[in-house]
XYZ file of C-alpha atoms in Angstrom:
672
model
C -26.282 -2.191 -13.035
C -27.582 0.419 -10.656
C -30.314 -1.542 -9.490
C -28.061 -4.568 -8.609
C -25.802 -2.273 -6.567
C -28.650 -0.677 -4.626
C -30.212 -4.191 -3.984
C -27.089 -5.761 -2.743
C -26.117 -2.670 -0.726
C -29.376 -2.528 1.250
C -29.796 -6.181 1.758
C -30.833 -6.995 5.322
C -29.893 -9.625 7.755
C -32.615 -11.931 9.131
C -32.623 -11.902 12.974
C -30.494 -14.575 14.443
C -29.757 -16.086 11.131
C -26.121 -16.390 9.731
C -26.090 -14.742 6.399
C -23.412 -14.382 3.591
C -21.281 -11.299 3.295
C -23.412 -8.271 1.992
C -21.734 -5.179 0.519
C -23.255 -2.998 3.288
C -21.332 -4.871 5.818
C -18.201 -2.647 4.846
C -19.962 -0.014 6.971
C -20.270 -2.385 9.962
C -16.746 -3.608 9.973
C -13.742 -2.075 11.674
C -10.033 -2.863 11.477
C -6.958 -2.346 13.654
C -3.952 -0.457 12.308
C -0.773 1.195 13.603
C -0.200 -0.252 16.995
C 2.475 1.515 19.160
C 3.725 -0.221 22.286
C 4.771 2.015 25.190
C 8.439 1.859 26.423
C 7.340 -0.081 29.615
C 5.688 -2.749 27.391
C 2.391 -2.507 29.293
C 0.278 -0.293 27.201
C -0.634 -0.174 23.351
C -1.894 2.637 21.429
C -3.752 1.592 18.174
C -5.941 2.987 15.515
C -9.522 1.497 14.996
C -10.465 2.254 11.391
C -14.230 2.310 10.577
C -16.286 3.162 7.592
C -19.004 5.784 7.850
C -22.012 5.189 5.728
C -23.377 8.881 5.973
C -20.176 10.730 4.950
C -18.704 7.661 2.900
C -15.350 8.035 4.577
C -12.925 6.143 6.545
C -12.617 7.301 10.103
C -10.006 6.640 12.766
C -10.197 6.351 16.549
C -7.191 6.095 18.890
C -7.493 3.426 21.459
C -5.397 2.526 24.473
C -4.839 -1.095 25.489
C -3.527 -1.877 28.977
C -1.881 -5.249 29.717
C -2.073 -6.562 33.239
C -0.753 -10.146 33.640
C -2.992 -12.285 31.266
C -5.779 -9.702 30.784
C -5.885 -6.733 28.514
C -8.313 -3.922 28.854
C -9.044 -1.276 26.211
C -10.547 2.092 26.100
C -11.222 4.794 23.526
C -8.630 7.607 23.968
C -9.249 9.966 21.145
C -12.638 9.756 19.311
C -12.942 9.945 15.469
C -14.169 13.460 15.449
C -10.795 14.681 16.443
C -9.333 13.162 13.243
C -6.182 12.375 15.060
C -3.537 10.147 13.581
C -0.030 8.672 13.798
C 0.288 8.745 17.697
C 3.828 8.134 19.198
C 4.687 7.591 22.828
C 7.138 9.952 24.532
C 10.333 8.217 25.682
C 9.103 8.173 29.282
C 5.775 6.865 28.391
C 3.794 9.486 30.041
C 2.651 11.517 26.964
C 1.812 10.973 23.421
C 2.104 13.205 20.415
C -0.199 12.931 17.371
C -1.306 14.920 14.406
C -4.835 16.582 14.221
C -6.314 19.520 12.630
C -6.465 23.004 14.025
C -8.737 25.363 12.003
C -8.461 22.862 9.122
C -4.701 22.510 9.063
C -2.833 19.548 10.538
C -0.815 20.439 13.618
C 1.118 18.551 16.388
C -0.792 17.797 19.599
C 0.632 16.423 22.749
C -1.560 14.522 25.460
C -0.691 13.568 29.069
C -2.153 10.112 28.878
C -3.149 9.984 32.539
C -5.150 13.229 32.041
C -6.544 12.279 28.509
C -6.582 15.953 27.209
C -4.734 16.784 24.180
C -3.281 20.273 23.351
C -1.902 21.688 20.211
C 1.737 22.516 20.377
C 2.285 23.898 16.878
C 0.228 26.533 14.877
C 0.782 28.697 11.717
C 1.073 27.876 8.030
C 3.196 24.730 8.166
C 1.500 21.372 8.452
C 3.750 18.977 10.649
C 3.996 15.244 9.846
C 6.366 12.410 10.173
C 7.553 13.347 13.709
C 9.963 11.729 16.238
C 10.461 12.584 19.813
C 14.003 13.553 21.126
C 15.456 10.852 23.418
C 15.116 13.095 26.482
C 11.414 14.065 25.450
C 12.041 17.814 25.511
C 11.853 18.204 21.803
C 10.042 16.807 18.749
C 11.527 16.721 15.270
C 9.098 16.883 12.254
C 8.672 17.317 8.567
C 6.737 20.046 7.004
C 6.398 21.747 3.584
C 7.511 25.379 3.274
C 5.441 26.590 0.379
C 6.869 29.005 -2.183
C 4.810 31.784 -3.822
C 3.228 30.824 -7.073
C 4.947 31.809 -10.263
C 3.383 35.177 -11.562
C 2.658 35.885 -15.249
C 4.243 38.994 -16.321
C 1.980 42.074 -16.970
C -1.043 40.234 -15.862
C -3.466 42.785 -14.306
C -4.352 42.426 -10.627
C -7.557 40.557 -9.889
C -10.191 43.120 -8.309
C -11.233 42.360 -4.741
C -14.421 40.406 -4.766
C -14.065 39.494 -8.477
C -14.875 36.077 -9.889
C -12.123 34.981 -12.348
C -11.157 31.625 -13.847
C -8.945 29.517 -11.580
C -5.285 30.345 -11.731
C -3.130 28.362 -14.337
C -0.877 25.464 -13.008
C 2.612 26.638 -14.049
C 4.832 23.601 -13.920
C 8.720 23.299 -13.964
C 9.448 20.203 -12.054
C 9.878 16.894 -13.572
C 7.462 15.113 -11.219
C 4.632 17.402 -10.815
C 1.714 15.368 -9.706
C 1.230 12.541 -7.264
C -1.436 9.880 -7.006
C -3.649 10.438 -3.941
C -2.475 13.816 -3.404
C -2.965 15.612 -6.812
C -0.679 18.401 -8.191
C 2.144 19.168 -6.128
C 2.557 22.751 -4.528
C 5.453 24.948 -4.972
C 8.042 24.806 -2.188
C 10.157 22.242 -0.396
C 9.823 19.722 2.493
C 12.096 20.675 5.453
C 13.263 19.414 8.811
C 12.092 21.127 11.831
C 12.508 20.876 15.585
C 9.990 21.953 18.332
C 11.472 22.762 21.656
C 9.006 22.434 24.565
C 11.138 24.643 26.828
C 10.915 27.683 24.738
C 7.964 26.697 22.593
C 9.782 27.799 19.588
C 10.050 25.817 16.266
C 13.570 25.863 14.322
C 13.752 25.108 10.773
C 17.080 22.943 10.415
C 17.281 22.361 6.636
C 17.191 25.036 3.851
C 16.838 24.833 0.063
C 14.319 25.341 -2.763
C 14.144 21.492 -3.323
C 12.955 18.951 -0.856
C 15.526 18.566 1.814
C 14.190 15.439 3.604
C 13.078 12.035 1.977
C 12.062 8.975 3.841
C 12.738 9.025 7.620
C 15.123 10.440 10.237
C 16.214 9.634 13.674
C 17.816 11.433 16.674
C 21.311 10.583 18.016
C 21.080 9.082 21.583
C 22.598 12.312 23.123
C 19.901 14.431 21.301
C 22.647 16.744 19.735
C 21.973 15.678 16.070
C 19.381 14.203 13.624
C 20.296 11.733 10.944
C 17.922 11.772 7.950
C 17.494 10.512 4.431
C 17.433 12.924 1.447
C 17.358 13.069 -2.312
C 19.602 16.120 -3.371
C 22.003 14.679 -5.791
C 22.072 16.687 -9.153
C 19.403 15.226 -11.433
C 17.687 13.294 -8.795
C 14.148 13.935 -10.067
C 15.083 11.736 -13.165
C 16.381 8.888 -11.030
C 13.945 6.371 -9.782
C 15.790 5.456 -6.711
C 18.609 7.634 -5.232
C 18.880 8.933 -1.703
C 21.659 9.545 0.871
C 21.943 9.794 4.622
C 22.861 13.156 6.203
C 23.583 14.440 9.782
C 22.572 17.794 10.927
C 22.981 19.432 14.321
C 19.767 19.601 16.296
C 20.106 23.379 16.560
C 20.792 23.707 12.740
C 23.839 24.377 10.603
C 25.406 22.688 7.717
C 24.321 19.064 6.874
C 27.062 16.527 6.586
C 26.720 13.687 3.994
C 27.324 10.289 5.822
C 26.612 7.744 3.142
C 28.043 7.072 -0.410
C 26.129 4.223 -1.865
C 24.693 4.512 -5.443
C 21.162 3.713 -4.604
C 18.659 4.076 -1.770
C 19.502 4.723 1.751
C 16.149 5.335 3.668
C 14.606 5.278 7.035
C 17.868 5.550 9.237
C 17.788 4.176 12.786
C 20.579 5.316 15.200
C 21.876 2.368 17.434
C 21.376 2.620 21.217
C 24.959 3.335 21.753
C 25.189 5.948 19.141
C 27.883 4.126 17.098
C 26.151 2.770 14.125
C 23.220 3.531 11.728
C 20.902 0.899 10.379
C 18.854 1.737 7.272
C 16.904 0.054 4.567
C 18.326 0.452 1.057
C 19.004 -0.978 -2.268
C 21.721 -0.525 -5.000
C 20.802 1.342 -8.016
C 20.377 -0.606 -11.331
C 18.224 -0.976 -14.393
C 16.697 -4.393 -13.803
C 12.912 -4.351 -13.148
C 12.997 -5.218 -9.506
C 15.462 -4.064 -6.703
C 15.082 -5.765 -3.407
C 15.369 -3.632 -0.317
C 17.771 -4.844 2.248
C 19.031 -4.086 5.735
C 22.306 -2.165 5.931
C 24.404 -0.982 8.905
C 27.222 1.799 8.716
C 29.233 3.771 11.344
C 27.319 6.684 12.728
C 30.015 9.229 11.654
C 30.204 7.911 7.991
C 32.127 4.976 6.476
C 31.471 1.814 4.447
C 28.051 0.204 4.890
C 27.617 -3.479 5.091
C 24.609 -5.579 4.159
C 23.145 -7.716 6.895
C 20.365 -9.614 5.117
C 22.355 -11.297 2.320
C 21.117 -14.669 3.429
C 17.429 -13.605 3.905
C 16.583 -12.855 0.276
C 13.467 -11.026 1.216
C 12.449 -7.255 0.852
C 12.817 -5.380 4.043
C 10.023 -3.008 4.762
C 11.273 -1.538 8.163
C 14.000 -1.815 10.653
C 14.167 -1.054 14.363
C 17.112 -1.643 16.717
C 16.797 -4.167 19.603
C 17.020 -2.496 22.893
C 20.473 -3.994 23.658
C 21.925 -2.916 20.330
C 23.099 -6.337 19.368
C 20.692 -6.849 16.609
C 18.039 -5.205 14.444
C 14.350 -6.113 14.006
C 13.306 -6.282 10.371
C 9.655 -6.325 9.078
C 9.733 -8.173 5.840
C 7.615 -9.817 2.966
C 7.708 -13.559 2.912
C 5.556 -15.655 0.653
C 2.309 -13.837 1.027
C 2.933 -12.853 4.599
C 4.808 -10.293 6.493
C 6.979 -11.204 9.374
C 9.412 -9.756 12.045
C 12.863 -11.329 12.585
C 15.866 -10.333 14.637
C 19.036 -9.968 12.477
C 22.282 -10.321 14.672
C 24.604 -7.323 14.174
C 27.551 -9.754 14.142
C 25.961 -11.625 11.207
C 24.296 -15.080 11.201
C 20.894 -16.333 10.538
C 17.940 -14.073 11.306
C 15.631 -15.285 14.014
C 11.988 -15.118 13.502
C 10.234 -13.212 16.250
C 6.731 -12.505 14.987
C 5.639 -15.402 12.732
C 2.824 -13.690 10.757
C 1.417 -10.024 10.548
C -1.944 -9.403 8.836
C -2.541 -6.898 5.926
C -4.589 -3.969 6.423
C -5.539 -2.882 2.840
C -9.007 -4.533 3.140
C -10.074 -3.476 -0.480
C -7.813 -6.360 -1.634
C -5.841 -9.155 0.236
C -2.404 -7.381 -0.098
C 0.235 -8.187 2.419
C 1.481 -5.479 4.702
C 0.209 -4.604 8.200
C 1.907 -2.851 11.015
C 3.824 -3.758 14.206
C 5.587 -2.182 17.181
C 7.916 -3.342 20.079
C 8.458 -1.925 23.405
C 9.609 -3.478 26.613
C 9.780 -6.824 25.299
C 6.234 -6.722 24.110
C 5.304 -6.984 20.438
C 2.029 -5.685 19.022
C 0.785 -6.168 15.477
C -2.126 -6.569 13.168
C -3.204 -10.033 12.945
C -3.844 -12.468 10.076
C -7.516 -13.059 9.503
C -9.261 -15.006 6.586
C -12.853 -14.322 7.664
C -12.754 -10.697 9.047
C -10.396 -7.519 9.056
C -7.296 -7.572 11.120
C -7.420 -7.464 14.777
C -4.710 -6.485 17.359
C -2.409 -9.222 18.426
C -0.039 -8.830 21.553
C 2.869 -11.068 22.058
C 5.380 -11.748 24.848
C 8.072 -14.479 24.952
C 7.334 -15.687 21.412
C 3.672 -16.334 22.398
C 0.441 -14.455 21.630
C -0.958 -13.515 24.916
C -4.023 -11.474 23.794
C -6.040 -10.331 20.852
C -8.451 -7.375 20.465
C -11.065 -8.126 17.830
C -13.819 -5.636 17.140
C -15.647 -7.825 14.561
C -16.367 -10.903 16.606
C -20.081 -10.105 17.094
C -20.348 -9.278 13.301
C -18.661 -12.575 12.281
C -21.013 -14.644 14.617
C -23.874 -13.533 12.334
C -22.163 -14.319 9.149
C -21.347 -17.243 6.859
C -18.086 -16.919 5.243
C -16.557 -19.267 2.786
C -13.267 -21.002 3.570
C -9.943 -19.900 2.291
C -7.567 -22.560 0.876
C -3.978 -22.291 0.021
C -3.082 -23.834 -3.209
C 0.143 -24.428 -5.162
C 0.984 -25.479 -8.682
C 3.753 -25.690 -11.217
C 3.774 -23.180 -14.130
C 3.988 -24.462 -17.717
C 6.722 -22.028 -18.208
C 10.107 -23.029 -16.592
C 8.325 -25.306 -14.205
C 8.233 -22.480 -11.759
C 6.386 -23.154 -8.367
C 3.529 -20.709 -7.869
C 1.426 -20.071 -4.706
C -2.035 -18.930 -4.542
C -5.254 -19.128 -2.642
C -8.959 -20.035 -3.381
C -11.756 -18.138 -1.671
C -14.899 -20.317 -1.806
C -18.434 -19.087 -1.726
C -20.443 -19.357 1.587
C -22.334 -22.527 2.077
C -19.974 -24.178 -0.571
C -21.294 -27.643 -1.713
C -18.709 -29.672 -3.706
C -21.342 -31.550 -5.587
C -22.448 -28.257 -7.302
C -20.730 -26.318 -10.123
C -19.469 -22.964 -9.571
C -17.996 -20.270 -11.908
C -14.254 -19.369 -11.494
C -13.069 -15.733 -11.235
C -9.255 -15.430 -11.690
C -8.351 -12.042 -9.839
C -4.786 -10.710 -10.457
C -2.886 -8.531 -8.102
C -1.197 -5.302 -9.356
C 2.342 -3.851 -8.718
C 3.632 -5.886 -10.359
C 6.273 -6.191 -7.641
C 3.682 -6.598 -4.839
C 1.952 -9.670 -3.506
C -1.270 -11.118 -2.194
C -1.730 -13.227 0.878
C -4.352 -15.220 3.021
C -6.440 -12.283 4.023
C -10.031 -11.047 4.161
C -10.841 -8.572 1.446
C -14.011 -6.828 0.617
C -13.471 -7.532 -3.210
C -13.181 -11.315 -2.914
C -16.046 -11.501 -0.329
C -18.358 -9.658 -2.807
C -17.370 -12.093 -5.555
C -17.706 -15.114 -3.377
C -21.090 -14.024 -1.944
C -22.346 -13.671 -5.592
C -21.419 -17.334 -6.159
C -18.025 -17.248 -7.565
C -14.942 -19.351 -6.626
C -12.056 -16.755 -6.464
C -8.505 -17.621 -7.512
C -5.813 -15.174 -6.533
C -2.080 -15.851 -6.636
C 1.486 -14.680 -6.667
C 2.794 -15.206 -10.284
C 6.510 -14.470 -11.130
C 7.396 -10.814 -10.553
C 5.683 -10.991 -7.069
C 7.653 -10.077 -3.993
C 8.498 -12.261 -1.022
C 9.768 -15.264 -3.082
C 13.481 -13.926 -3.514
C 14.918 -11.283 -5.825
C 15.318 -13.682 -8.668
C 11.599 -14.370 -8.621
C 10.681 -10.737 -8.513
C 13.063 -10.179 -11.493
C 11.616 -13.111 -13.473
C 9.552 -10.414 -15.539
C 12.626 -8.185 -16.176
C 12.464 -6.755 -19.834
C 9.560 -9.328 -20.359
C 6.463 -7.719 -18.877
C 3.812 -8.780 -19.529
C 4.907 -12.228 -20.652
C 5.751 -15.380 -18.872
C 3.590 -14.367 -15.870
C 0.640 -15.124 -18.134
C 1.759 -18.768 -18.205
C 1.852 -18.824 -14.246
C -1.774 -17.640 -14.111
C -3.183 -19.854 -16.769
C -1.545 -22.887 -15.155
C -3.343 -21.963 -11.958
C -6.629 -21.912 -13.795
C -5.877 -25.225 -15.507
C -5.292 -26.756 -12.051
C -8.608 -25.376 -10.675
C -10.555 -26.547 -13.617
C -9.550 -30.137 -12.883
C -11.739 -29.916 -9.787
C -15.277 -31.273 -10.316
C -16.996 -28.320 -8.733
C -15.428 -25.740 -11.082
C -17.319 -25.092 -14.058
C -15.139 -24.873 -17.000
C -17.752 -23.216 -19.110
C -17.852 -20.344 -16.890
C -14.256 -18.817 -16.448
C -13.672 -15.080 -15.777
C -10.579 -12.982 -15.463
C -9.844 -9.425 -13.765
C -7.449 -7.493 -11.946
C -6.207 -3.883 -11.090
C -3.209 -1.946 -12.154
C -0.574 -4.472 -13.034
C -3.510 -7.046 -12.678
C -5.294 -4.903 -15.407
C -2.148 -5.140 -17.622
C -2.171 -8.939 -17.266
C -5.978 -9.149 -17.920
C -5.885 -7.145 -21.106
C -2.792 -9.271 -22.248
C -4.585 -12.572 -21.377
C -7.660 -11.885 -23.470
C -5.318 -11.198 -26.505
C -3.803 -14.563 -25.978
C -6.967 -16.736 -25.319
C -10.759 -16.491 -25.589
C -11.235 -19.204 -22.693
C -12.768 -16.461 -20.509
C -16.537 -15.600 -20.683
C -15.810 -11.861 -19.678
C -12.996 -9.697 -18.338
C -12.607 -6.812 -15.881
C -9.662 -4.593 -16.244
C -9.295 -1.947 -13.391
C -6.864 0.853 -13.926
C -4.784 -0.912 -16.502
C -1.768 0.209 -18.536
C -2.593 -0.365 -22.096
C -0.087 1.806 -23.870
C 3.443 1.920 -22.312
C 4.381 4.776 -24.751
C 1.970 7.070 -23.011
C 2.247 5.618 -19.515
C 5.969 6.102 -19.705
C 5.434 9.911 -19.742
C 2.257 10.603 -18.033
C 2.132 8.618 -14.815
C 3.495 9.922 -11.445
C 6.451 7.328 -11.696
C 7.760 8.250 -14.968
C 11.587 7.675 -13.974
C 10.847 4.078 -12.854
C 9.032 3.203 -16.139
C 11.885 4.661 -18.284
C 14.853 3.355 -16.402
C 13.569 -0.039 -14.957
C 10.418 -1.222 -16.543
C 10.903 -0.716 -20.294
C 14.395 -0.186 -21.562
C 15.191 3.038 -23.192
C 12.744 5.868 -24.082
C 9.581 5.778 -26.226
C 11.166 7.921 -28.960
C 14.369 5.770 -29.178
C 12.818 2.325 -28.474
C 9.276 2.745 -29.618
C 8.840 -0.797 -31.126
C 9.545 -2.387 -27.798
C 7.191 -0.014 -25.939
C 4.558 -0.693 -28.407
C 5.218 -4.427 -28.436
C 4.611 -4.660 -24.728
C 1.490 -2.528 -24.833
C -1.760 -4.555 -24.851
C -3.442 -1.838 -27.065
C -1.177 -3.199 -29.777
C -2.988 -6.544 -29.313
C -6.420 -5.386 -29.091
C -7.317 -6.469 -32.650
C -7.108 -10.042 -31.314
C -9.573 -9.532 -28.425
C -13.021 -11.252 -28.464
C -13.840 -11.183 -24.829
C -16.414 -8.867 -23.414
C -14.461 -6.469 -21.158
C -15.477 -3.857 -18.625
C -12.873 -1.011 -17.864
C -12.785 0.603 -14.553
C -10.720 3.673 -13.611
C -10.465 6.725 -11.292
C -10.842 10.045 -12.954
C -7.932 11.253 -10.637
C -5.726 8.325 -11.061
C -2.279 9.715 -11.764
C -0.481 6.292 -11.216
C -2.105 4.710 -14.481
C -4.054 7.731 -15.728
C -7.486 7.093 -17.025
C -6.529 7.757 -20.783
C -5.199 4.103 -20.655
C -8.733 2.891 -20.155
C -10.240 5.261 -22.529
C -8.039 4.232 -25.337
C -8.618 0.554 -24.846
C -12.400 1.092 -24.495
C -12.671 3.046 -27.710
C -10.602 0.332 -29.557
C -13.030 -2.252 -28.191
C -15.945 -0.120 -29.270
C -14.553 0.405 -32.704
C -14.149 -3.342 -33.200
C -17.640 -4.015 -32.101
C -16.551 -6.054 -28.907
C -19.007 -5.760 -26.098
C -17.462 -3.403 -23.495
C -18.278 -0.824 -20.808
C -16.295 1.849 -19.111
C -16.842 2.861 -15.436
C -15.391 6.166 -14.356
C -15.003 7.014 -10.552
C -15.060 10.775 -9.959
C -12.223 12.061 -7.843
C -10.937 8.572 -7.348
C -7.169 7.895 -7.499
C -5.394 4.658 -8.047
C -6.482 3.153 -4.782
C -10.135 3.414 -6.065
C -11.373 6.122 -4.007
C -14.017 6.130 -1.119
C -15.751 3.177 0.527
C -18.782 3.317 -1.735
C -16.420 3.279 -4.761
C -14.852 0.139 -3.568
C -18.214 -1.453 -3.582
C -19.117 0.022 -7.145
C -15.962 -1.480 -8.404
C -16.824 -4.759 -7.139
C -20.598 -4.792 -7.857
C -20.194 -3.685 -11.533
C -17.726 -6.687 -12.074
C -20.240 -9.077 -10.526
C -23.008 -7.527 -12.771
C -20.727 -7.771 -15.949
C -19.719 -11.418 -15.038
C -23.321 -12.387 -14.504
C -24.284 -11.184 -17.840
C -22.079 -13.835 -19.541
C -22.739 -16.815 -17.418
C -23.669 -19.828 -19.250
C -26.727 -21.449 -17.483
């Protein structure tokens, strides 16, 4: 296994010859993320993400694109060494604010773009994040955590100066106490602050021992108040989705609750005239999937109305149009993300940006970023043979693209990506998927097929370039990936087709796709493989308990025992209220029936399990239990543990390790 990884990673490219994708190419690629259009529409800030082979980290540079007629120039504005992120234009377009470390702690910086020199504007113990300029540009609101002193153990002697003691214990009182990607929470509360440039002072607006701000906030147009989302209802820790909108004076005071929906009210956006608030939200419920919608309500409180009833797609983000007559929404739609304008008066949404590219890169997940200013839209592009570029659109037409990977792509042979559809054997449900072909594909040959399943389960895949599928394809595998029932972007009913039945009928959707591909003469029916991560790991371990048609399987960060997952993950409330009805102690039979560990006695397929040792979404004990069960039964198995990696699978080299150990595992069981 180790020799394979090293050999593939260090593979070299012959001069002037196009070569297939090589694992080491990850460190040669870059990707555009987070574009921000200036208010005048003539400049775009964006992040260029790269992957450094020496430090094995993802780096970020801030670039500036300037649009002049039909030409676009670009220049590096803030180098990667500054570690800057999340830039935002001031309302007059002269300055930008961003977050970068000062003495190792994140602080707010401001730069006059014409001068190109950034200066920190905050300091001290708090670490600002999630900031928004005031409408007149004289202040910045931001979120920061105010830490509380740790709980002390009574009668514990003081630690002598310079002494070497064991690490302090973690004393936990909160219901949700650790978070995937961040680790164990620190005592304290998230609060809302305002920085005033005139006096240079920072004012803490909200107070309280629990988090006082949740997802997003916005200024009123006159700058006198801030509207924000928060989860402060009694017992909110045990509710998977519940937040409300509040209004507070920009100088501080008592917050006023504005909304009264039982469910989520997030990311408030105040209309240009100050009379309305748009927000994303969903009603509370116990069904598996609840779809986020666009809502609008009076700015001073009152009934909210849903504007996207006829769209039937999950709303990711909403921004007011400049004239206040509509709201731009960013939403998932059949493997893609798009931007549409929703009229405030009602009516059918009008598509504005047809397709936006995902930026996960490790896997072909939908998502990406967009921005609008002065009638110019900037976004991450959809690319099947390279990472996302920057697209710039005016008048409904793309006028420019900035692609940092064109030279790399010219030296590579990348297999084609084909969209496919089929009908599931269960309920005749239409299913969409994609096929990634190997480079230099020859239809007269026979190729092994690797089914790769997305997680979530309420997420989706789309027609995007990904490291995982390129590694598989370069190793000679045809890769099939799809959006079975439960995926988002196909309507709320489709997303809820797994309600109280997961895993279950989605298995039929996947097997029907394999059946369709096997009909093709170039697919070797003797060499079928299955794998997936998170929810894809669930469906992989479920599938190999239902069939032995696959030569080998790869389950990455799976859930195998819902009775344990329901009480140890960082999303306990979601599991207990929405994913499995009841609690493990009151409804143990149903929890165990859904657990693939209960089915492990039927498994015959050689299976590799891959997990991060710091994964708090599906903790590694899920893989450990399944691995030991297979070992006990004498089934060929292997466990790969990634030190310090979370659910997203860690650092760049760990991405490659997860791919290459799977290729190695599949290769072992190929029928020649």
